[in-house]
XYZ file of C-alpha atoms in Angstrom:
175
model
C 126.689 105.948 107.622
C 126.015 108.774 110.507
C 127.826 111.102 107.694
C 126.325 110.197 104.935
C 122.840 110.809 107.356
C 124.517 114.202 108.149
C 125.050 115.019 103.970
C 121.198 114.590 103.302
C 120.392 116.484 105.467
C 116.844 115.029 107.390
C 114.769 117.218 109.674
C 115.013 116.433 113.309
C 118.235 114.208 112.774
C 121.146 116.999 113.885
C 120.834 115.706 117.863
C 121.717 112.359 116.500
C 124.620 113.680 114.244
C 125.999 115.988 117.064
C 126.012 112.888 119.369
C 127.942 110.847 116.795
C 130.283 113.661 116.312
C 130.639 114.275 119.767
C 131.960 110.290 120.277
C 134.106 110.251 117.546
C 135.681 113.437 119.024
C 136.315 111.395 122.680
C 137.924 108.424 120.783
C 140.569 110.591 118.860
C 141.143 112.602 121.843
C 142.469 109.606 123.580
C 145.583 109.442 121.875
C 146.141 105.239 121.705
C 149.050 104.201 121.260
C 148.386 101.576 118.825
C 151.439 99.615 118.605
C 151.709 99.014 122.361
C 150.005 95.890 122.651
C 150.731 95.344 126.453
C 148.137 98.176 127.635
C 144.313 97.285 126.879
C 143.177 100.693 127.308
C 142.193 100.873 123.704
C 140.490 97.443 123.947
C 138.098 98.989 126.760
C 137.739 101.940 125.218
C 136.823 100.204 121.627
C 134.136 98.380 123.539
C 132.757 101.611 124.906
C 132.647 103.158 121.695
C 130.632 100.155 120.394
C 128.354 100.218 122.803
C 127.621 104.250 122.741
C 127.186 103.889 118.646
C 124.898 100.640 119.574
C 123.075 103.264 121.743
C 123.356 105.781 119.028
C 121.491 103.249 116.521
C 118.669 102.546 118.934
C 117.816 106.211 119.004
C 118.408 106.305 115.611
C 115.653 103.692 115.072
C 113.941 105.440 117.233
C 113.657 108.297 115.052
C 112.555 106.632 112.192
C 109.635 105.167 113.926
C 108.823 108.600 114.648
C 109.159 109.718 111.288
C 107.181 107.105 109.906
C 104.315 107.924 112.615
C 103.352 111.000 111.339
C 103.067 110.609 107.410
C 99.926 109.136 106.619
C 100.845 109.177 102.678
C 101.995 105.755 101.066
C 103.653 107.949 98.497
C 105.358 109.723 101.202
C 105.808 106.482 103.158
C 107.492 104.917 100.460
C 109.894 108.249 99.437
C 111.101 107.996 103.054
C 111.665 104.158 103.155
C 113.924 104.775 99.942
C 115.994 107.552 101.478
C 116.772 105.672 104.589
C 117.152 102.572 102.470
C 120.087 104.366 100.093
C 121.733 105.956 103.576
C 121.422 102.713 106.194
C 124.022 99.978 105.498
C 123.529 98.095 109.092
C 121.995 95.110 109.255
C 119.746 95.571 112.299
C 118.414 98.999 110.646
C 117.790 97.040 107.302
C 115.462 94.424 109.053
C 113.588 97.390 110.230
C 113.437 99.061 106.885
C 112.200 95.712 105.515
C 109.455 95.350 108.328
C 108.259 99.228 107.209
C 108.213 98.089 103.763
C 105.313 95.264 104.560
C 103.448 97.504 107.309
C 103.418 100.241 104.364
C 102.405 97.796 101.957
C 99.673 96.169 104.504
C 98.298 99.905 104.203
C 98.330 100.030 100.731
C 95.956 97.077 100.692
C 93.622 98.979 102.972
C 94.104 102.245 100.707
C 93.060 100.011 97.762
C 90.118 98.547 99.791
C 88.872 102.137 100.085
C 90.123 103.352 96.962
C 87.158 100.188 95.368
C 84.384 100.926 97.986
C 84.768 105.176 96.605
C 84.450 103.387 92.871
C 81.297 101.052 93.450
C 79.551 104.179 95.646
C 80.781 106.596 92.927
C 80.807 104.988 89.724
C 77.024 106.080 88.185
C 77.224 109.457 89.449
C 81.300 110.556 90.101
C 81.874 113.781 91.644
C 82.713 116.412 89.381
C 84.865 119.668 89.258
C 82.502 122.865 88.904
C 82.526 123.898 85.440
C 83.897 120.409 83.841
C 81.963 118.860 80.779
C 80.493 115.666 82.518
C 82.021 112.860 80.476
C 85.635 114.577 80.812
C 84.732 115.011 84.342
C 83.809 111.494 85.071
C 87.581 110.102 82.781
C 89.728 112.819 84.977
C 87.992 111.367 88.182
C 88.487 107.572 87.271
C 92.047 108.234 85.847
C 92.450 109.833 89.620
C 91.740 106.554 91.352
C 93.396 104.372 89.032
C 96.773 106.857 89.584
C 95.666 106.342 93.416
C 96.596 102.908 93.246
C 98.809 102.353 90.529
C 101.787 104.507 91.515
C 102.228 102.819 94.950
C 102.319 99.443 93.255
C 104.910 100.496 90.946
C 107.228 101.132 93.820
C 106.074 97.733 95.624
C 107.692 95.663 92.305
C 111.265 96.273 93.389
C 110.728 94.625 96.442
C 109.790 90.894 96.045
C 110.044 89.836 99.329
C 107.120 91.737 99.819
C 105.121 90.271 97.353
C 105.876 86.785 97.791
C 103.876 86.726 101.386
C 100.561 85.410 101.789
C 98.812 88.206 102.686
C 100.179 90.043 99.877
C 99.219 87.525 97.277
C 95.417 89.091 98.262
C 96.420 92.716 97.706
C 97.567 91.783 94.272
C 94.944 89.496 93.226
C 92.418 93.173 94.411
C 94.723 95.399 92.480
């Protein structure tokens, strides 16, 4: 899993990948005799390895949370979420990503309300770009608002668990 993270070359991931490489190198350098069942050194080292990998997973989860805090766009959030879902397969990380999906969907509901308010405010006199004929400017403005709400919803159709909750029914109705 950490090797696949290294292949995708996400920004800021280098220290975590480096730490994983060090953990692997330490385990390889021990040189245990796997056929010596009387020695419990391998068992102790395996437990230590699992503890260090668990700590590394927690660091990865913190990194993921920080990367989502800096993103303001729903499309960018969904793109980043899809990248992480394609890479990460551990159950604890998968649950965190599913909860992120719910948060993004709730943010989409706020964006939907904002677009609705913008439409209601400017529907009789929409803002147009300079040197644009009024009718085509109005059409372009309306299409832009439509595109703002349709593209994220297309991405949400793939996750049925988010769409089944009560809060999501309100958002879908607003859509």
